[in-house]
Short mmCIF file of C-alpha atoms in Angstrom, two decimals:
data_model
loop_
_atom_site.label_atom_id
_atom_site.label_comp_id
_atom_site.label_asym_id
_atom_site.label_seq_id
_atom_site.Cartn_x
_atom_site.Cartn_y
_atom_site.Cartn_z
CA MET A 14 85.13 -0.76 7.36
CA SER A 15 85.51 3.03 7.47
CA ALA A 16 83.07 5.27 9.30
CA ILE A 17 81.26 6.17 6.12
CA GLU A 18 81.92 3.18 3.88
CA SER A 19 78.33 1.98 4.18
CA VAL A 20 76.93 5.24 2.75
CA GLN A 21 77.18 5.17 -1.01
CA SER A 22 76.01 8.53 -2.32
CA PRO A 23 75.49 11.48 0.04
CA THR A 24 73.50 14.08 -1.86
CA THR A 25 72.49 16.82 0.55
CA GLN A 26 74.21 19.17 2.96
CA ALA A 27 72.66 17.23 5.82
CA ASP A 28 74.09 13.95 4.43
CA TRP A 29 77.59 15.41 4.25
CA GLN A 30 77.33 16.94 7.72
CA ALA A 31 76.23 13.61 9.17
CA LEU A 32 79.19 11.91 7.52
CA ALA A 33 81.54 14.56 8.89
CA ASP A 34 80.19 14.07 12.41
CA ARG A 35 80.92 10.36 12.14
CA LEU A 36 84.29 10.69 10.46
CA ILE A 37 86.04 13.36 12.53
CA PRO A 38 86.38 11.30 15.75
CA SER A 39 88.16 8.51 13.86
CA LEU A 40 90.71 10.62 11.95
CA GLU A 41 94.22 9.20 11.61
CA THR A 42 96.62 11.80 13.02
CA ARG A 43 100.00 10.03 13.02
CA ALA A 44 102.76 9.95 10.42
CA PHE A 45 103.13 6.86 8.22
CA ILE A 46 106.75 5.67 8.33
CA ASP A 47 108.14 2.26 7.37
CA ASP A 48 104.68 0.69 7.04
CA ALA A 49 103.39 1.88 10.43
CA PHE A 50 101.53 4.86 11.83
CA VAL A 51 103.72 6.54 14.44
CA ASP A 52 103.92 9.75 16.43
CA ALA A 53 106.61 12.27 15.58
CA VAL A 54 109.92 11.44 17.26
CA ASP A 55 109.71 14.50 19.51
CA GLY A 56 105.96 14.11 20.06
CA ALA A 57 105.17 17.45 18.39
CA THR A 58 101.78 18.06 16.80
CA LEU A 59 100.19 20.72 14.63
CA GLU A 60 96.59 21.87 14.56
CA THR A 61 94.46 21.50 11.47
CA ILE A 62 91.27 23.55 11.38
CA ASN A 63 88.00 23.67 9.50
CA PRO A 64 88.20 27.05 7.69
CA ALA A 65 84.44 27.18 7.27
CA SER A 66 83.99 27.40 11.04
CA GLY A 67 87.43 28.08 12.51
CA GLU A 68 87.06 24.99 14.68
CA THR A 69 89.86 22.51 15.31
CA LEU A 70 89.57 19.25 13.40
CA ALA A 71 92.55 17.38 14.86
CA HIS A 72 96.10 17.60 16.14
CA ILE A 73 98.41 15.96 13.60
CA ALA A 74 101.94 14.62 14.09
CA SER A 75 104.38 17.39 13.17
CA CYS A 76 107.45 15.73 11.73
CA ASP A 77 110.98 17.13 11.79
CA ALA A 78 114.49 16.13 10.73
CA ALA A 79 114.57 12.99 12.90
CA ASP A 80 111.38 11.71 11.29
CA ALA A 81 112.75 12.51 7.84
CA GLU A 82 115.87 10.49 8.63
CA ARG A 83 113.76 7.49 9.65
CA ALA A 84 111.66 7.68 6.52
CA VAL A 85 114.62 8.16 4.17
CA ALA A 86 116.44 5.22 5.76
CA ALA A 87 113.37 3.02 5.33
CA ALA A 88 113.00 4.12 1.70
CA ARG A 89 116.66 3.45 0.92
CA ALA A 90 116.44 0.00 2.47
CA ALA A 91 113.29 -0.77 0.49
CA TYR A 92 114.91 0.41 -2.72
CA ALA A 93 117.98 -1.73 -2.06
CA ARG A 94 115.80 -4.78 -1.46
CA GLY A 95 114.16 -4.27 -4.82
CA ASP A 96 110.72 -5.04 -3.38
CA TRP A 97 109.23 -2.51 -5.78
CA SER A 98 111.93 -1.22 -8.13
CA ARG A 99 112.65 -4.70 -9.49
CA ARG A 100 109.05 -5.85 -9.68
CA SER A 101 107.76 -6.38 -13.18
CA PRO A 102 105.84 -3.50 -14.75
CA ALA A 103 102.76 -5.71 -14.85
CA GLU A 104 102.91 -6.30 -11.08
CA ARG A 105 103.41 -2.61 -10.28
CA LYS A 106 100.46 -1.86 -12.54
CA ARG A 107 98.28 -4.34 -10.68
CA VAL A 108 99.02 -2.76 -7.30
CA LEU A 109 98.43 0.81 -8.47
CA LEU A 110 95.19 -0.14 -10.17
CA ARG A 111 94.12 -1.77 -6.91
CA LEU A 112 94.90 1.49 -5.11
CA ALA A 113 92.72 3.33 -7.62
CA GLU A 114 89.89 0.87 -6.92
CA LEU A 115 90.18 1.50 -3.19
CA MET A 116 90.14 5.24 -3.74
CA GLU A 117 87.00 4.82 -5.82
CA ALA A 118 85.37 2.81 -3.05
CA HIS A 119 86.21 5.52 -0.50
CA LYS A 120 85.89 8.60 -2.69
CA HIS A 121 83.18 10.26 -0.57
CA GLU A 122 85.33 9.93 2.52
CA LEU A 123 88.40 11.28 0.71
CA ALA A 124 86.45 14.19 -0.74
CA LEU A 125 85.02 15.02 2.66
CA LEU A 126 88.49 15.07 4.21
CA ASP A 127 89.72 17.62 1.67
CA THR A 128 86.62 19.78 2.14
CA LEU A 129 86.91 19.76 5.93
CA ASP A 130 90.63 20.46 5.79
CA MET A 131 90.85 23.33 3.29
CA GLY A 132 87.34 24.68 2.85
CA LYS A 133 86.57 23.89 -0.77
CA PRO A 134 83.02 22.87 -1.75
CA VAL A 135 82.43 19.16 -1.46
CA SER A 136 81.21 18.98 -5.07
CA SER A 137 84.59 20.38 -6.13
CA SER A 138 86.41 17.93 -3.89
CA LEU A 139 84.54 15.04 -5.49
CA GLY A 140 85.73 16.25 -8.89
CA ASP A 141 89.29 16.39 -7.55
CA ILE A 142 89.09 12.83 -6.21
CA ASN A 143 87.79 11.58 -9.54
CA GLY A 144 90.75 13.31 -11.16
CA ALA A 145 93.16 11.70 -8.71
CA ILE A 146 91.69 8.26 -9.40
CA GLY A 147 91.94 8.87 -13.12
CA CYS A 148 95.58 9.88 -12.69
CA LEU A 149 96.37 6.63 -10.86
CA ARG A 150 94.67 4.55 -13.53
CA TYR A 151 96.19 6.40 -16.47
CA THR A 152 99.69 6.27 -15.03
CA ALA A 153 99.41 2.64 -14.00
CA GLU A 154 98.37 1.71 -17.52
CA GLY A 155 101.36 3.65 -18.85
CA ILE A 156 103.94 1.71 -16.85
CA ASP A 157 104.62 -0.83 -19.59
CA LYS A 158 104.27 1.64 -22.46
CA VAL A 159 107.36 3.82 -21.95
CA TYR A 160 110.17 2.06 -23.76
CA GLY A 161 113.92 2.35 -23.69
CA GLU A 162 115.93 2.79 -26.89
CA VAL A 163 118.42 1.00 -29.08
CA ALA A 164 121.19 3.34 -30.12
CA PRO A 165 122.34 3.29 -33.76
CA THR A 166 125.68 1.43 -33.90
CA GLY A 167 127.79 -0.62 -36.26
CA ASP A 168 127.55 -4.40 -36.59
CA ASP A 169 130.26 -4.95 -33.97
CA SER A 170 128.37 -3.44 -31.03
CA LEU A 171 124.97 -2.90 -29.47
CA GLY A 172 123.96 0.17 -27.45
CA LEU A 173 120.93 -0.06 -25.18
CA VAL A 174 119.40 2.97 -23.44
CA LEU A 175 117.43 1.78 -20.42
CA ARG A 176 115.09 3.69 -18.11
CA GLU A 177 115.76 2.98 -14.45
CA PRO A 178 113.97 4.35 -11.35
CA LEU A 179 115.74 7.24 -9.66
CA GLY A 180 115.56 5.80 -6.13
CA VAL A 181 113.98 7.90 -3.37
CA VAL A 182 111.60 10.68 -4.39
CA ALA A 183 110.36 13.32 -1.95
CA SER A 184 107.05 14.88 -3.00
CA ILE A 185 105.94 18.13 -1.39
CA VAL A 186 102.38 19.06 -2.30
CA PRO A 187 100.16 22.12 -1.65
CA TRP A 188 96.90 22.57 0.21
CA ASN A 189 94.64 23.84 -2.57
CA PHE A 190 94.08 20.47 -4.31
CA PRO A 191 95.39 18.12 -1.62
CA LEU A 192 94.72 14.68 -3.03
CA MET A 193 94.75 15.53 -6.73
CA MET A 194 98.18 17.17 -6.49
CA THR A 195 99.34 14.19 -4.45
CA ALA A 196 98.22 11.81 -7.20
CA TRP A 197 99.94 13.86 -9.90
CA LYS A 198 103.21 13.57 -7.96
CA ILE A 199 103.22 10.07 -6.52
CA ALA A 200 101.53 8.11 -9.33
CA PRO A 201 104.30 8.48 -11.94
CA ALA A 202 107.05 8.21 -9.32
CA LEU A 203 105.65 4.94 -7.97
CA ALA A 204 104.86 3.63 -11.45
CA ALA A 205 108.49 4.11 -12.44
CA GLY A 206 109.62 1.95 -9.49
CA ASN A 207 110.69 4.62 -7.01
CA CYS A 208 110.15 4.87 -3.26
CA VAL A 209 108.11 7.98 -2.41
CA ILE A 210 108.07 10.10 0.73
CA LEU A 211 105.10 12.48 0.69
CA LYS A 212 104.98 15.69 2.68
CA PRO A 213 101.44 17.06 2.52
CA SER A 214 100.79 20.67 3.40
CA GLU A 215 100.44 21.31 7.11
CA LYS A 216 97.12 22.94 6.22
CA SER A 217 95.61 19.83 4.59
CA PRO A 218 97.22 16.54 5.72
CA LEU A 219 94.13 14.43 6.37
CA SER A 220 93.52 12.85 2.96
CA ALA A 221 97.21 11.96 2.57
CA LEU A 222 97.15 9.98 5.81
CA ARG A 223 94.00 8.17 4.70
CA LEU A 224 95.67 7.46 1.36
CA ALA A 225 98.56 5.81 3.23
CA GLN A 226 96.11 3.35 4.77
CA LEU A 227 94.67 2.55 1.36
CA ALA A 228 98.13 2.18 -0.20
CA LYS A 229 99.08 -0.38 2.40
CA GLU A 230 95.83 -2.24 1.79
CA ALA A 231 96.49 -2.17 -1.96
CA GLY A 232 99.77 -4.03 -1.48
CA LEU A 233 102.51 -1.44 -1.72
CA PRO A 234 105.50 -3.03 0.05
CA ARG A 235 107.05 -1.74 3.25
CA GLY A 236 108.94 1.52 2.89
CA ILE A 237 107.75 2.26 -0.64
CA PHE A 238 105.22 4.96 0.28
CA GLN A 239 105.47 7.08 3.43
CA VAL A 240 103.68 10.22 4.63
CA LEU A 241 105.33 12.88 6.80
CA PRO A 242 102.96 15.68 7.85
CA GLY A 243 104.70 18.78 9.10
CA TYR A 244 105.98 22.21 8.17
CA GLY A 245 108.06 23.13 5.16
CA HIS A 246 110.80 24.76 7.22
CA THR A 247 111.22 21.61 9.34
CA VAL A 248 110.56 18.25 7.68
CA GLY A 249 110.34 19.72 4.17
CA LYS A 250 113.76 21.32 4.53
CA ALA A 251 115.20 18.10 5.97
CA LEU A 252 114.02 16.09 2.95
CA ALA A 253 115.37 18.70 0.54
CA LEU A 254 118.80 18.65 2.21
CA SER A 255 119.00 14.86 2.53
CA MET A 256 121.92 13.24 0.74
CA ASP A 257 119.83 10.10 0.27
CA VAL A 258 116.87 11.70 -1.51
CA ASP A 259 117.41 11.48 -5.25
CA CYS A 260 114.57 13.67 -6.51
CA LEU A 261 112.41 16.46 -5.13
CA ALA A 262 109.01 17.17 -6.70
CA PHE A 263 107.23 20.28 -5.49
CA THR A 264 104.08 22.27 -6.19
CA GLY A 265 103.73 25.55 -4.35
CA SER A 266 104.99 29.11 -4.25
CA THR A 267 107.87 30.41 -6.33
CA GLN A 268 109.62 31.65 -3.19
CA VAL A 269 109.70 28.16 -1.67
CA GLY A 270 110.64 26.64 -5.02
CA LYS A 271 113.74 28.82 -5.13
CA GLN A 272 114.69 27.73 -1.60
CA LEU A 273 114.35 24.06 -2.56
CA MET A 274 116.68 24.50 -5.52
CA GLN A 275 119.23 26.03 -3.17
CA TYR A 276 118.89 23.09 -0.78
CA ALA A 277 119.42 20.67 -3.65
CA GLY A 278 122.63 22.49 -4.57
CA GLN A 279 123.80 22.47 -0.97
CA SER A 280 123.29 18.70 -0.75
CA ASN A 281 123.60 16.12 -3.49
CA LEU A 282 122.40 18.00 -6.58
CA LYS A 283 119.19 16.00 -6.47
CA ARG A 284 116.78 16.50 -9.34
CA VAL A 285 114.23 19.21 -8.57
CA TYR A 286 110.92 19.46 -10.43
CA LEU A 287 108.92 22.57 -9.64
CA GLU A 288 105.38 23.69 -10.32
CA CYS A 289 105.23 27.19 -8.87
CA GLY A 290 103.13 30.33 -8.91
CA GLY A 291 101.11 31.92 -11.66
CA LYS A 292 99.48 35.17 -12.72
CA SER A 293 97.81 33.76 -15.77
CA PRO A 294 96.46 36.02 -18.54
CA ASN A 295 93.09 35.32 -20.17
CA LEU A 296 92.79 37.16 -23.51
CA VAL A 297 89.36 37.95 -24.96
CA PHE A 298 89.15 39.41 -28.47
CA ALA A 299 86.15 41.26 -29.88
CA ASP A 300 85.55 38.67 -32.62
CA CYS A 301 84.36 36.09 -30.07
CA LYS A 302 80.92 34.62 -30.45
CA ASN A 303 78.67 33.93 -27.46
CA LEU A 304 80.36 36.48 -25.21
CA ASP A 305 77.93 35.68 -22.39
CA ARG A 306 79.26 32.10 -22.38
CA VAL A 307 82.86 33.33 -22.55
CA ALA A 308 82.13 35.58 -19.55
CA GLN A 309 80.93 32.54 -17.59
CA HIS A 310 84.21 30.76 -18.37
CA ALA A 311 86.29 33.83 -17.52
CA ALA A 312 84.56 34.14 -14.14
CA ALA A 313 84.95 30.43 -13.36
CA ALA A 314 88.63 30.59 -14.35
CA ILE A 315 89.34 32.85 -11.38
CA PHE A 316 86.58 32.06 -8.87
CA HIS A 317 86.73 28.24 -8.99
CA ASN A 318 88.23 26.86 -5.77
CA GLN A 319 88.00 30.35 -4.20
CA GLY A 320 90.72 31.50 -6.60
CA GLU A 321 93.20 29.27 -4.76
CA VAL A 322 94.45 27.82 -8.03
CA CYS A 323 97.94 28.11 -9.48
CA ILE A 324 96.58 28.48 -13.04
CA ALA A 325 93.72 30.79 -12.07
CA GLY A 326 92.88 33.22 -14.87
CA SER A 327 93.57 36.14 -12.56
CA ARG A 328 94.44 38.66 -15.32
CA LEU A 329 91.57 39.23 -17.75
CA LEU A 330 92.69 41.10 -20.89
CA VAL A 331 89.73 42.36 -22.94
CA GLU A 332 89.67 44.25 -26.23
CA ASN A 333 88.49 47.75 -25.40
CA THR A 334 85.67 47.82 -27.96
CA ILE A 335 83.79 45.21 -25.89
CA ARG A 336 85.38 45.66 -22.46
CA GLU A 337 82.69 47.57 -20.61
CA ALA A 338 79.87 45.30 -21.70
CA PHE A 339 81.93 42.15 -21.25
CA VAL A 340 82.98 43.05 -17.71
CA ASP A 341 79.30 43.63 -16.94
CA GLN A 342 78.67 40.04 -18.04
CA VAL A 343 81.56 38.75 -15.89
CA VAL A 344 80.15 40.58 -12.88
CA GLU A 345 76.73 39.09 -13.58
CA ALA A 346 78.26 35.61 -13.81
CA ALA A 347 80.03 36.16 -10.49
CA LYS A 348 76.69 36.68 -8.76
CA ALA A 349 75.99 32.96 -9.16
CA MET A 350 79.44 32.02 -7.80
CA GLN A 351 79.12 33.28 -4.24
CA PRO A 352 80.70 31.36 -1.34
CA GLY A 353 78.57 29.09 0.80
CA ASP A 354 78.84 26.19 3.23
CA PRO A 355 81.44 23.80 1.77
CA LEU A 356 79.23 20.84 2.75
CA ASP A 357 76.40 22.16 0.59
CA PRO A 358 76.74 20.55 -2.86
CA ALA A 359 75.18 23.68 -4.37
CA SER A 360 77.99 25.99 -3.19
CA PHE A 361 80.27 27.18 -6.00
CA MET A 362 82.90 28.61 -3.64
CA GLY A 363 83.84 27.73 -0.08
CA ALA A 364 86.11 29.29 2.55
CA MET A 365 89.69 30.49 2.25
CA VAL A 366 92.03 27.85 3.64
CA ASP A 367 92.94 29.70 6.85
CA GLU A 368 93.08 33.09 8.51
CA THR A 369 96.52 33.85 7.10
CA GLN A 370 95.37 33.45 3.51
CA TYR A 371 92.12 35.24 4.30
CA ARG A 372 94.00 38.28 5.61
CA ARG A 373 96.43 38.18 2.70
CA VAL A 374 93.63 38.36 0.13
CA LEU A 375 91.87 41.18 1.98
CA ASP A 376 95.15 43.12 2.07
CA TYR A 377 95.44 42.79 -1.72
CA ILE A 378 91.87 44.02 -2.15
CA ALA A 379 92.68 47.07 -0.04
CA LYS A 380 95.80 47.62 -2.14
CA GLY A 381 93.73 47.53 -5.33
CA ARG A 382 91.52 50.29 -3.99
CA GLU A 383 94.50 52.36 -2.85
CA GLU A 384 96.20 52.13 -6.24
CA GLY A 385 93.14 53.37 -8.11
CA ALA A 386 91.64 50.25 -9.69
CA ARG A 387 87.86 50.39 -10.23
CA LEU A 388 86.03 47.94 -7.96
CA ARG A 389 83.12 46.41 -9.90
CA THR A 390 81.89 43.82 -7.39
CA GLY A 391 82.86 42.20 -4.09
CA GLY A 392 85.68 43.63 -2.07
CA GLN A 393 84.53 42.82 1.47
CA ALA A 394 84.62 39.68 3.58
CA LEU A 395 81.36 38.04 4.56
CA ASP A 396 80.12 38.47 8.12
CA GLY A 397 79.95 35.51 10.47
CA ALA A 398 82.16 32.53 11.23
CA GLY A 399 84.71 31.19 8.80
CA TYR A 400 86.98 32.77 6.20
CA PHE A 401 84.68 33.68 3.32
CA ILE A 402 85.45 36.26 0.61
CA PRO A 403 83.06 36.80 -2.33
CA PRO A 404 84.12 37.13 -5.99
CA THR A 405 85.89 40.46 -6.43
CA VAL A 406 86.45 42.21 -9.78
CA PHE A 407 88.70 45.22 -10.40
CA ASP A 408 88.59 46.98 -13.77
CA GLY A 409 91.00 49.57 -15.13
CA VAL A 410 94.03 47.69 -13.81
CA THR A 411 97.46 48.67 -15.13
CA PRO A 412 100.73 46.70 -15.14
CA ALA A 413 102.10 49.01 -12.45
CA MET A 414 99.44 47.99 -9.93
CA THR A 415 100.23 45.36 -7.33
CA ILE A 416 97.03 43.40 -7.97
CA GLY A 417 98.00 43.20 -11.64
CA ARG A 418 101.44 41.72 -11.00
CA GLU A 419 101.52 39.63 -7.84
CA GLU A 420 99.87 36.27 -7.28
CA ILE A 421 97.00 36.80 -4.84
CA PHE A 422 95.72 33.20 -4.67
CA GLY A 423 92.19 34.27 -3.94
CA PRO A 424 88.95 35.28 -5.71
CA VAL A 425 90.26 38.59 -7.09
CA LEU A 426 90.12 39.35 -10.83
CA ALA A 427 92.22 42.12 -12.41
CA VAL A 428 90.82 43.41 -15.73
CA PHE A 429 93.05 45.11 -18.32
CA GLY A 430 92.02 46.68 -21.62
CA PHE A 431 93.87 46.56 -24.95
CA ASP A 432 93.38 47.93 -28.45
CA ARG A 433 95.72 45.84 -30.62
CA GLU A 434 96.85 42.25 -30.81
CA ASP A 435 100.51 43.16 -30.22
CA GLU A 436 99.50 45.12 -27.15
CA ALA A 437 97.56 42.14 -25.80
CA VAL A 438 100.53 39.80 -26.26
CA ALA A 439 102.90 42.28 -24.61
CA LEU A 440 100.56 42.67 -21.63
CA ALA A 441 100.14 38.90 -21.32
CA ASN A 442 103.89 38.26 -21.37
CA ASP A 443 104.70 41.12 -18.98
CA SER A 444 104.88 38.83 -15.95
CA ASP A 445 107.42 36.91 -13.92
CA TYR A 446 105.18 33.87 -14.32
CA GLY A 447 104.36 31.58 -17.22
CA LEU A 448 102.18 28.75 -16.00
CA ALA A 449 99.06 29.12 -18.15
CA ALA A 450 97.31 31.48 -20.55
CA GLY A 451 93.91 31.60 -22.23
CA LEU A 452 92.91 32.88 -25.66
CA TRP A 453 89.36 33.46 -26.93
CA SER A 454 88.85 34.21 -30.63
CA GLN A 455 87.09 32.80 -33.71
CA ASP A 456 89.94 33.93 -35.99
CA ILE A 457 92.06 30.83 -36.60
CA ASP A 458 94.97 32.87 -37.94
CA ARG A 459 94.99 34.99 -34.80
CA VAL A 460 94.72 31.90 -32.61
CA MET A 461 97.78 30.36 -34.24
CA ARG A 462 99.80 33.59 -34.09
CA VAL A 463 98.99 34.53 -30.54
CA SER A 464 99.18 31.05 -29.00
CA ARG A 465 102.71 30.69 -30.37
CA ARG A 466 103.75 34.09 -28.98
CA LEU A 467 102.42 33.63 -25.44
CA HIS A 468 105.30 32.73 -23.13
CA SER A 469 103.48 30.10 -21.13
CA GLY A 470 103.74 26.41 -20.43
CA GLN A 471 100.08 25.90 -21.38
CA VAL A 472 97.76 27.85 -23.65
CA PHE A 473 94.02 27.17 -23.52
CA VAL A 474 92.18 28.20 -26.69
CA ASN A 475 88.43 28.86 -26.34
CA ASN A 476 88.40 27.03 -23.01
CA TRP A 477 90.08 27.26 -19.63
CA ALA A 478 91.92 24.34 -18.06
CA GLY A 479 90.32 21.76 -20.32
CA PRO A 480 93.10 19.16 -20.91
CA ASP A 481 92.87 15.63 -19.56
CA MET A 482 95.63 13.31 -18.34
CA THR A 483 97.14 12.97 -21.83
CA VAL A 484 98.32 16.61 -21.92
CA PRO A 485 101.37 17.76 -19.88
CA PHE A 486 100.87 20.33 -17.13
CA GLY A 487 103.75 22.70 -16.40
CA GLY A 488 105.17 26.17 -16.71
CA VAL A 489 108.07 28.36 -17.74
CA LYS A 490 109.85 31.36 -16.21
CA GLN A 491 109.25 31.57 -12.45
CA SER A 492 106.33 29.16 -12.70
CA GLY A 493 108.71 26.22 -12.63
CA ASN A 494 110.34 23.53 -14.71
CA GLY A 495 108.32 20.37 -14.08
CA ARG A 496 105.78 18.48 -16.16
CA ASP A 497 102.93 16.74 -14.40
CA LYS A 498 100.42 14.48 -16.21
CA SER A 499 100.86 12.56 -19.48
CA LEU A 500 103.56 9.99 -20.20
CA HIS A 501 106.12 12.79 -19.86
CA SER A 502 105.65 12.60 -16.10
CA LEU A 503 106.77 8.96 -16.09
CA GLU A 504 109.93 9.94 -17.91
CA GLU A 505 110.78 12.55 -15.26
CA TYR A 506 111.06 9.92 -12.55
CA THR A 507 113.50 7.69 -14.41
CA GLU A 508 117.16 8.03 -15.32
CA LEU A 509 118.82 6.84 -18.48
CA LYS A 510 121.37 4.07 -18.28
CA THR A 511 123.45 3.21 -21.33
CA VAL A 512 124.53 -0.40 -21.78
CA TRP A 513 127.23 -0.70 -24.46
CA MET A 514 128.02 -4.22 -25.62
CA ALA A 515 130.80 -5.28 -27.91
CA LEU A 516 129.62 -8.12 -30.14
CA THR A 517 132.03 -10.98 -30.66
CA PRO A 518 132.46 -11.63 -34.41
#
């Protein structure tokens, strides 16, 4: 029984703090390789901190190339045995659904781990865990619903197109949604019959290690799922360069995504699926109804999760006839989205993940001031312990300004004005990124025109980030080439095999 398994529903800050006090001493800190928790080969560790206080949570095994070699060898052996890849779809479904049940039973513990590790509010973490559980269940149920094909042939032959697992998949996930991003990566890869080696971010490894315990309990065979905490330039690079890793799935920065593609080319031309950065435009036209409600959504689109969101609506494009009044409403909405103790369920925002990110965001805020943007609210860090930055809004931003072009990954909103629809589309598309875009209008003709013209992997109309598991998640341009969620994700982790049979007359 886990340290907090007996507590069903913590509801107050005091409840969550009590659970944290009980949980922290029992944290698993070792890597999970070949069905066992082990120290790194060289004994190295890394420090993970609580960004709300700056205090050390634990020292975690810091894996390197030798650990990657051990894990890849175990995965290749497991794949060759067929313990998972040759199991029936129904049996793989049963095991993954069992894992989802265990995650449900331990969801408060898992949510608490993510909150302690990266500073997000515990209420947000609970939502993430529910999303991760839903991903496991949806993908497990999809295992036996993705069919192969029968090719059109003459009567003298039969062509079958089969979907086979790729082999060994390395998943590298970010720190902003630790367990949810993990689920989006590993669920379809496991469902398809692959072996998965997970490298969580060095900033948020705790929930991944707990997940490894639950995966073993659920019945995943030896070597099928492994967890290697460590740094990207050490164990991440080793996995990317491995000749025995068949696929690399990554969510993170565009800069690192480019490096991983180079490593794939230097090794075995492994498949590389990338979900990278974003500078997502959110377009608001004057014909909108309920602008106060739209302002609430626009504020939440950037300030949710402290702005540490790849699809954050960080560029707000507003028709000039309503801009001044609308920005006033966004600023008013931001007042109710201030950061607070992550263990307080009432907090909308928490702490930045670490001092590095904290300093980075503050540097961008200073740059916004220097370049002449109009600061409407925020702009200064909060006093006291921890890495807290309040919602910050800059108006009068132009495409030449740094805060209008570069991904900040923090609670900083850049507001642009426009007069015409064509101008709005041009502004929206004037970006290296293309992960998401939003569009607010009651004019159905405009909605259809503009949504088709926005160069983005996802377009949210009169909502922000609303799709469920049935809708693919992915980007274009320098936002990547992968597709998480939906049945399309299952297809990414399989390869096509053609079986051509001559039929004896």
